[in-house]
PDB file of C-alpha atoms in Angstrom:
ATOM      1  CA  UNK A  30      74.844  70.698  76.821  1.00 45.00           C
ATOM      2  CA  UNK A  31      75.082  66.891  76.943  1.00 44.00           C
ATOM      3  CA  UNK A  32      71.856  65.029  77.651  1.00 54.00           C
ATOM      4  CA  UNK A  33      70.897  61.367  77.667  1.00 56.00           C
ATOM      5  CA  UNK A  34      72.773  58.256  76.744  1.00 57.00           C
ATOM      6  CA  UNK A  35      75.127  59.036  73.865  1.00 56.00           C
ATOM      7  CA  UNK A  36      77.406  56.964  71.624  1.00 65.00           C
ATOM      8  CA  UNK A  37      80.927  55.831  72.458  1.00 80.00           C
ATOM      9  CA  UNK A  38      82.388  57.554  75.513  1.00 86.00           C
ATOM     10  CA  UNK A  39      85.960  57.800  76.733  1.00 91.00           C
ATOM     11  CA  UNK A  40      85.433  57.187  80.455  1.00 93.00           C
ATOM     12  CA  UNK A  41      87.768  58.601  83.092  1.00 93.00           C
ATOM     13  CA  UNK A  42      85.781  57.473  86.138  1.00 93.00           C
ATOM     14  CA  UNK A  43      83.040  54.897  86.719  1.00 94.00           C
ATOM     15  CA  UNK A  44      81.784  54.186  90.228  1.00 92.00           C
ATOM     16  CA  UNK A  45      81.288  50.436  90.208  1.00 90.00           C
ATOM     17  CA  UNK A  46      79.945  50.603  93.786  1.00 88.00           C
ATOM     18  CA  UNK A  47      77.062  52.895  92.748  1.00 91.00           C
ATOM     19  CA  UNK A  48      76.592  50.970  89.498  1.00 93.00           C
ATOM     20  CA  UNK A  49      76.215  47.608  91.248  1.00 91.00           C
ATOM     21  CA  UNK A  50      73.846  49.042  93.885  1.00 91.00           C
ATOM     22  CA  UNK A  51      71.549  50.678  91.307  1.00 93.00           C
ATOM     23  CA  UNK A  52      71.628  47.858  88.748  1.00 91.00           C
ATOM     24  CA  UNK A  53      70.527  45.273  91.296  1.00 90.00           C
ATOM     25  CA  UNK A  54      67.468  47.359  92.259  1.00 90.00           C
ATOM     26  CA  UNK A  55      65.968  47.598  88.754  1.00 90.00           C
ATOM     27  CA  UNK A  56      62.834  45.393  88.461  1.00 89.00           C
ATOM     28  CA  UNK A  57      63.361  42.481  86.084  1.00 85.00           C
ATOM     29  CA  UNK A  58      60.633  43.415  83.579  1.00 84.00           C
ATOM     30  CA  UNK A  59      61.888  46.991  83.368  1.00 89.00           C
ATOM     31  CA  UNK A  60      65.476  45.743  83.215  1.00 86.00           C
ATOM     32  CA  UNK A  61      64.717  43.683  80.114  1.00 84.00           C
ATOM     33  CA  UNK A  62      63.090  46.662  78.406  1.00 86.00           C
ATOM     34  CA  UNK A  63      65.954  48.999  79.248  1.00 85.00           C
ATOM     35  CA  UNK A  64      68.482  46.410  78.111  1.00 82.00           C
ATOM     36  CA  UNK A  65      66.754  46.231  74.747  1.00 80.00           C
ATOM     37  CA  UNK A  66      66.953  50.027  74.397  1.00 79.00           C
ATOM     38  CA  UNK A  67      70.637  49.952  75.372  1.00 75.00           C
ATOM     39  CA  UNK A  68      71.319  46.991  73.025  1.00 73.00           C
ATOM     40  CA  UNK A  69      72.657  44.907  75.912  1.00 71.00           C
ATOM     41  CA  UNK A  70      72.337  41.115  75.488  1.00 60.00           C
ATOM     42  CA  UNK A  71      68.897  40.211  76.863  1.00 49.00           C
ATOM     43  CA  UNK A  72      69.837  36.599  77.625  1.00 52.00           C
ATOM     44  CA  UNK A  73      72.798  37.706  79.677  1.00 49.00           C
ATOM     45  CA  UNK A  74      70.683  40.248  81.545  1.00 49.00           C
ATOM     46  CA  UNK A  75      67.975  37.669  82.270  1.00 49.00           C
ATOM     47  CA  UNK A  76      70.496  35.158  83.565  1.00 46.00           C
ATOM     48  CA  UNK A  77      72.167  37.848  85.681  1.00 51.00           C
ATOM     49  CA  UNK A  78      68.869  38.790  87.330  1.00 51.00           C
ATOM     50  CA  UNK A  79      68.229  35.157  88.164  1.00 50.00           C
ATOM     51  CA  UNK A  80      71.745  34.982  89.644  1.00 47.00           C
ATOM     52  CA  UNK A  81      72.674  31.899  87.640  1.00 42.00           C
ATOM     53  CA  UNK A  82      76.309  30.980  87.259  1.00 38.00           C
ATOM     54  CA  UNK A  83      76.912  32.856  84.007  1.00 37.00           C
ATOM     55  CA  UNK A  84      78.493  36.175  83.177  1.00 42.00           C
ATOM     56  CA  UNK A  85      76.617  39.427  83.855  1.00 61.00           C
ATOM     57  CA  UNK A  86      76.700  42.283  81.377  1.00 71.00           C
ATOM     58  CA  UNK A  87      79.985  44.168  81.393  1.00 84.00           C
ATOM     59  CA  UNK A  88      80.522  47.398  83.288  1.00 87.00           C
ATOM     60  CA  UNK A  89      79.637  49.689  80.406  1.00 89.00           C
ATOM     61  CA  UNK A  90      76.601  47.658  79.396  1.00 89.00           C
ATOM     62  CA  UNK A  91      75.250  47.885  82.942  1.00 90.00           C
ATOM     63  CA  UNK A  92      76.089  51.584  83.000  1.00 93.00           C
ATOM     64  CA  UNK A  93      73.977  52.202  79.887  1.00 91.00           C
ATOM     65  CA  UNK A  94      71.067  50.366  81.478  1.00 91.00           C
ATOM     66  CA  UNK A  95      71.393  52.224  84.797  1.00 94.00           C
ATOM     67  CA  UNK A  96      71.611  55.590  83.057  1.00 94.00           C
ATOM     68  CA  UNK A  97      68.420  54.855  81.122  1.00 93.00           C
ATOM     69  CA  UNK A  98      66.753  53.784  84.360  1.00 93.00           C
ATOM     70  CA  UNK A  99      67.705  57.033  86.093  1.00 95.00           C
ATOM     71  CA  UNK A 100      66.450  59.021  83.105  1.00 94.00           C
ATOM     72  CA  UNK A 101      63.119  57.174  83.337  1.00 92.00           C
ATOM     73  CA  UNK A 102      62.618  57.338  87.087  1.00 92.00           C
ATOM     74  CA  UNK A 103      64.166  60.698  88.035  1.00 93.00           C
ATOM     75  CA  UNK A 104      64.063  64.301  86.911  1.00 94.00           C
ATOM     76  CA  UNK A 105      67.775  64.607  86.147  1.00 97.00           C
ATOM     77  CA  UNK A 106      68.794  68.241  86.518  1.00 97.00           C
ATOM     78  CA  UNK A 107      71.629  70.303  85.068  1.00 97.00           C
ATOM     79  CA  UNK A 108      74.681  71.197  87.158  1.00 97.00           C
ATOM     80  CA  UNK A 109      73.610  74.833  87.609  1.00 96.00           C
ATOM     81  CA  UNK A 110      70.120  73.737  88.747  1.00 95.00           C
ATOM     82  CA  UNK A 111      70.798  70.296  90.226  1.00 96.00           C
ATOM     83  CA  UNK A 112      68.112  67.906  91.338  1.00 96.00           C
ATOM     84  CA  UNK A 113      68.939  64.740  93.282  1.00 95.00           C
ATOM     85  CA  UNK A 114      70.731  63.472  90.141  1.00 97.00           C
ATOM     86  CA  UNK A 115      72.348  65.965  87.789  1.00 98.00           C
ATOM     87  CA  UNK A 116      74.400  66.153  84.622  1.00 97.00           C
ATOM     88  CA  UNK A 117      77.086  68.554  83.539  1.00 96.00           C
ATOM     89  CA  UNK A 118      79.838  69.240  81.100  1.00 95.00           C
ATOM     90  CA  UNK A 119      82.716  71.566  81.804  1.00 94.00           C
ATOM     91  CA  UNK A 120      86.465  71.715  82.314  1.00 96.00           C
ATOM     92  CA  UNK A 121      87.337  69.704  85.426  1.00 95.00           C
ATOM     93  CA  UNK A 122      90.548  70.051  87.377  1.00 92.00           C
ATOM     94  CA  UNK A 123      91.298  66.675  88.914  1.00 87.00           C
ATOM     95  CA  UNK A 124      93.297  65.972  92.077  1.00 80.00           C
ATOM     96  CA  UNK A 125      93.940  62.593  93.621  1.00 69.00           C
ATOM     97  CA  UNK A 126      95.623  60.454  90.989  1.00 55.00           C
ATOM     98  CA  UNK A 127      98.442  59.573  93.404  1.00 56.00           C
ATOM     99  CA  UNK A 128      96.867  56.739  95.415  1.00 62.00           C
ATOM    100  CA  UNK A 129      94.331  54.173  94.242  1.00 65.00           C
ATOM    101  CA  UNK A 130      93.075  53.759  97.811  1.00 67.00           C
ATOM    102  CA  UNK A 131      92.525  57.481  98.419  1.00 73.00           C
ATOM    103  CA  UNK A 132      90.095  60.134  97.190  1.00 79.00           C
ATOM    104  CA  UNK A 133      89.670  61.882  93.892  1.00 84.00           C
ATOM    105  CA  UNK A 134      88.394  65.464  93.749  1.00 87.00           C
ATOM    106  CA  UNK A 135      87.154  67.035  90.506  1.00 92.00           C
ATOM    107  CA  UNK A 136      86.061  70.631  90.197  1.00 94.00           C
ATOM    108  CA  UNK A 137      85.147  73.201  87.588  1.00 96.00           C
ATOM    109  CA  UNK A 138      83.208  76.420  87.029  1.00 94.00           C
ATOM    110  CA  UNK A 139      80.209  77.351  84.899  1.00 95.00           C
ATOM    111  CA  UNK A 140      79.410  81.056  85.202  1.00 95.00           C
ATOM    112  CA  UNK A 141      79.004  81.789  88.918  1.00 95.00           C
ATOM    113  CA  UNK A 142      78.587  78.112  89.804  1.00 97.00           C
ATOM    114  CA  UNK A 143      81.434  75.965  91.120  1.00 97.00           C
ATOM    115  CA  UNK A 144      80.899  72.203  90.820  1.00 97.00           C
ATOM    116  CA  UNK A 145      82.872  69.838  93.034  1.00 94.00           C
ATOM    117  CA  UNK A 146      82.728  66.058  92.642  1.00 94.00           C
ATOM    118  CA  UNK A 147      84.155  63.663  95.229  1.00 89.00           C
ATOM    119  CA  UNK A 148      84.741  59.943  94.796  1.00 87.00           C
ATOM    120  CA  UNK A 149      87.219  57.119  95.394  1.00 84.00           C
ATOM    121  CA  UNK A 150      90.338  57.068  93.232  1.00 81.00           C
ATOM    122  CA  UNK A 151      90.089  53.301  92.646  1.00 83.00           C
ATOM    123  CA  UNK A 152      87.081  54.053  90.417  1.00 83.00           C
ATOM    124  CA  UNK A 153      89.316  56.009  88.051  1.00 87.00           C
ATOM    125  CA  UNK A 154      89.727  53.962  84.875  1.00 82.00           C
ATOM    126  CA  UNK A 155      93.191  52.401  85.071  1.00 67.00           C
ATOM    127  CA  UNK A 156      93.363  52.615  88.886  1.00 56.00           C
ATOM    128  CA  UNK A 157      91.457  49.435  89.731  1.00 56.00           C
ATOM    129  CA  UNK A 158      92.497  47.520  92.835  1.00 51.00           C
ATOM    130  CA  UNK A 159      90.855  44.602  94.614  1.00 50.00           C
ATOM    131  CA  UNK A 160      87.938  45.606  96.851  1.00 50.00           C
ATOM    132  CA  UNK A 161      89.655  44.171  99.943  1.00 49.00           C
ATOM    133  CA  UNK A 162      92.487  46.653  99.389  1.00 46.00           C
ATOM    134  CA  UNK A 163      90.147  49.646  99.788  1.00 45.00           C
ATOM    135  CA  UNK A 164      90.026  50.714 103.444  1.00 47.00           C
ATOM    136  CA  UNK A 165      87.132  53.184 103.008  1.00 44.00           C
ATOM    137  CA  UNK A 166      85.015  54.772 100.293  1.00 48.00           C
ATOM    138  CA  UNK A 167      85.187  58.492  99.662  1.00 47.00           C
ATOM    139  CA  UNK A 168      81.762  59.338  98.232  1.00 53.00           C
ATOM    140  CA  UNK A 169      80.118  60.892 101.296  1.00 55.00           C
ATOM    141  CA  UNK A 170      80.423  64.348 102.849  1.00 61.00           C
ATOM    142  CA  UNK A 171      82.098  63.421 106.165  1.00 60.00           C
ATOM    143  CA  UNK A 172      84.940  61.759 104.243  1.00 58.00           C
ATOM    144  CA  UNK A 173      85.224  64.741 101.895  1.00 63.00           C
ATOM    145  CA  UNK A 174      85.697  67.264 104.681  1.00 62.00           C
ATOM    146  CA  UNK A 175      88.207  65.143 106.558  1.00 59.00           C
ATOM    147  CA  UNK A 176      90.176  65.073 103.323  1.00 57.00           C
ATOM    148  CA  UNK A 177      90.005  68.847 102.869  1.00 61.00           C
ATOM    149  CA  UNK A 178      91.265  69.215 106.419  1.00 61.00           C
ATOM    150  CA  UNK A 179      94.055  66.628 105.984  1.00 58.00           C
ATOM    151  CA  UNK A 180      95.089  67.303 102.388  1.00 60.00           C
ATOM    152  CA  UNK A 181      96.756  64.254 100.785  1.00 54.00           C
ATOM    153  CA  UNK A 182     100.432  64.739  99.933  1.00 57.00           C
ATOM    154  CA  UNK A 183      99.874  64.741  96.190  1.00 54.00           C
ATOM    155  CA  UNK A 184      97.212  67.463  96.377  1.00 54.00           C
ATOM    156  CA  UNK A 185      97.925  71.229  96.347  1.00 56.00           C
ATOM    157  CA  UNK A 186      99.087  72.467  99.723  1.00 51.00           C
ATOM    158  CA  UNK A 187      97.273  75.273 101.439  1.00 49.00           C
ATOM    159  CA  UNK A 188      96.410  76.376 104.944  1.00 49.00           C
ATOM    160  CA  UNK A 189      93.558  74.274 106.345  1.00 46.00           C
ATOM    161  CA  UNK A 190      90.288  76.133 106.757  1.00 45.00           C
ATOM    162  CA  UNK A 191      88.492  73.664 108.997  1.00 42.00           C
ATOM    163  CA  UNK A 192      88.246  74.302 112.723  1.00 40.00           C
ATOM    164  CA  UNK A 193      91.052  72.510 114.517  1.00 39.00           C
ATOM    165  CA  UNK A 194      90.024  69.144 115.938  1.00 43.00           C
ATOM    166  CA  UNK A 195      86.775  68.961 113.975  1.00 48.00           C
ATOM    167  CA  UNK A 196      86.307  66.472 111.131  1.00 50.00           C
ATOM    168  CA  UNK A 197      83.152  68.094 109.846  1.00 54.00           C
ATOM    169  CA  UNK A 198      82.414  71.835 109.375  1.00 58.00           C
ATOM    170  CA  UNK A 199      80.139  73.573 111.875  1.00 58.00           C
ATOM    171  CA  UNK A 200      77.387  74.133 109.273  1.00 74.00           C
ATOM    172  CA  UNK A 201      76.611  73.791 105.590  1.00 79.00           C
ATOM    173  CA  UNK A 202      77.784  77.318 104.763  1.00 82.00           C
ATOM    174  CA  UNK A 203      81.210  76.658 106.276  1.00 81.00           C
ATOM    175  CA  UNK A 204      81.351  73.356 104.381  1.00 81.00           C
ATOM    176  CA  UNK A 205      80.601  75.058 101.097  1.00 88.00           C
ATOM    177  CA  UNK A 206      83.205  77.735 101.802  1.00 87.00           C
ATOM    178  CA  UNK A 207      85.854  75.078 102.405  1.00 84.00           C
ATOM    179  CA  UNK A 208      85.089  73.424  99.096  1.00 87.00           C
ATOM    180  CA  UNK A 209      85.146  76.790  97.314  1.00 90.00           C
ATOM    181  CA  UNK A 210      88.508  77.592  98.915  1.00 87.00           C
ATOM    182  CA  UNK A 211      90.020  74.240  97.966  1.00 84.00           C
ATOM    183  CA  UNK A 212      88.730  74.447  94.421  1.00 88.00           C
ATOM    184  CA  UNK A 213      90.329  77.871  93.966  1.00 88.00           C
ATOM    185  CA  UNK A 214      93.769  76.480  94.835  1.00 82.00           C
ATOM    186  CA  UNK A 215      93.839  73.683  92.273  1.00 83.00           C
ATOM    187  CA  UNK A 216      96.280  74.439  89.452  1.00 82.00           C
ATOM    188  CA  UNK A 217      96.060  71.261  87.353  1.00 81.00           C
ATOM    189  CA  UNK A 218      95.126  71.745  83.682  1.00 88.00           C
ATOM    190  CA  UNK A 219      91.412  71.262  83.122  1.00 93.00           C
ATOM    191  CA  UNK A 220      90.041  68.310  81.174  1.00 93.00           C
ATOM    192  CA  UNK A 221      86.734  68.971  79.437  1.00 95.00           C
ATOM    193  CA  UNK A 222      84.285  66.336  80.699  1.00 96.00           C
ATOM    194  CA  UNK A 223      80.704  65.237  80.890  1.00 97.00           C
ATOM    195  CA  UNK A 224      79.329  63.570  84.008  1.00 97.00           C
ATOM    196  CA  UNK A 225      76.307  62.214  85.843  1.00 97.00           C
ATOM    197  CA  UNK A 226      76.339  62.635  89.619  1.00 97.00           C
ATOM    198  CA  UNK A 227      74.270  62.358  92.803  1.00 95.00           C
ATOM    199  CA  UNK A 228      73.888  65.666  94.606  1.00 94.00           C
ATOM    200  CA  UNK A 229      75.275  65.820  98.151  1.00 91.00           C
ATOM    201  CA  UNK A 230      75.074  69.521  98.996  1.00 91.00           C
ATOM    202  CA  UNK A 231      74.217  72.822  97.311  1.00 94.00           C
ATOM    203  CA  UNK A 232      74.289  76.436  98.498  1.00 94.00           C
ATOM    204  CA  UNK A 233      76.118  79.744  98.304  1.00 94.00           C
ATOM    205  CA  UNK A 234      79.568  80.642  99.656  1.00 93.00           C
ATOM    206  CA  UNK A 235      81.737  83.755  99.637  1.00 93.00           C
ATOM    207  CA  UNK A 236      85.354  83.603  98.503  1.00 91.00           C
ATOM    208  CA  UNK A 237      88.352  85.457  99.947  1.00 88.00           C
ATOM    209  CA  UNK A 238      87.629  88.413  97.639  1.00 91.00           C
ATOM    210  CA  UNK A 239      84.090  88.814  98.902  1.00 93.00           C
ATOM    211  CA  UNK A 240      82.489  87.363  95.764  1.00 93.00           C
ATOM    212  CA  UNK A 241      79.524  85.040  96.182  1.00 95.00           C
ATOM    213  CA  UNK A 242      79.361  81.717  94.354  1.00 96.00           C
ATOM    214  CA  UNK A 243      76.847  78.927  93.984  1.00 97.00           C
ATOM    215  CA  UNK A 244      78.566  75.700  95.056  1.00 96.00           C
ATOM    216  CA  UNK A 245      77.285  72.279  94.056  1.00 96.00           C
ATOM    217  CA  UNK A 246      78.832  69.171  95.610  1.00 93.00           C
ATOM    218  CA  UNK A 247      78.124  65.726  94.219  1.00 94.00           C
ATOM    219  CA  UNK A 248      79.483  62.240  93.868  1.00 93.00           C
ATOM    220  CA  UNK A 249      79.706  60.938  90.287  1.00 95.00           C
ATOM    221  CA  UNK A 250      78.330  57.772  88.744  1.00 96.00           C
ATOM    222  CA  UNK A 251      80.659  58.444  85.815  1.00 96.00           C
ATOM    223  CA  UNK A 252      82.914  61.096  84.341  1.00 96.00           C
ATOM    224  CA  UNK A 253      83.928  60.925  80.677  1.00 96.00           C
ATOM    225  CA  UNK A 254      85.917  63.111  78.332  1.00 94.00           C
ATOM    226  CA  UNK A 255      83.556  65.354  76.334  1.00 88.00           C
ATOM    227  CA  UNK A 256      83.848  66.020  72.605  1.00 77.00           C
ATOM    228  CA  UNK A 257      84.758  69.700  72.620  1.00 66.00           C
ATOM    229  CA  UNK A 258      87.599  70.523  74.999  1.00 55.00           C
ATOM    230  CA  UNK A 259      87.841  74.135  73.846  1.00 55.00           C
ATOM    231  CA  UNK A 260      84.426  75.129  75.194  1.00 47.00           C
ATOM    232  CA  UNK A 261      84.321  75.771  78.931  1.00 44.00           C
ATOM    233  CA  UNK A 262      87.702  74.457  79.906  1.00 43.00           C
ATOM    234  CA  UNK A 263      88.491  77.590  81.843  1.00 43.00           C
ATOM    235  CA  UNK A 264      88.418  77.922  85.569  1.00 44.00           C
ATOM    236  CA  UNK A 265      87.923  80.493  88.330  1.00 42.00           C
ATOM    237  CA  UNK A 266      91.026  82.599  88.785  1.00 36.00           C
TER     238      UNK A 266
END
């Protein structure tokens, strides 16, 4: 089980939108202390807070600081018992590499829990595009369920489960069932990952075989390749 800020990570996804929003809200005194812990240049952080015309810390330096801030201010849960922010590590099947302006959907299973993460594909490392080229973000539930209803061309094809003409499911249970159904149809090889995410929705849903699952939906701050790909890379089949 991965916990806390670790050493070098191989990042697959970093949400710069969430990172910028959270970083700018950290009080300056606390920011300096966290920067020291993260070994981020204090002078650069101080100048950045004052908004002077000098470079801010890089993406990964700011990410270290923000992660330490979340650990300090929030009770970060585990993916099978998620709080408002939660961690996890498991094999994730990833759909949505096709378009940098579209969504990315990542899902995996731990025991009887299915975890689904939704974000914008332009936050995938190597898929960066200019902000003005992004028509809409994909980190909120309404966007997620429109996407499940109107599956992008590069995603696995299956019969839609949403009610015709409705962008959003009738209730949370129907929403969770749609995510469970979509997750079950992904066939991409799993990549063993660790992540930190904001919880969007959690509950139980029943699959087409009558089995009940715990479903956790979140939007990630980051996703990185974990050290041991052989542990937990399986999926629900």
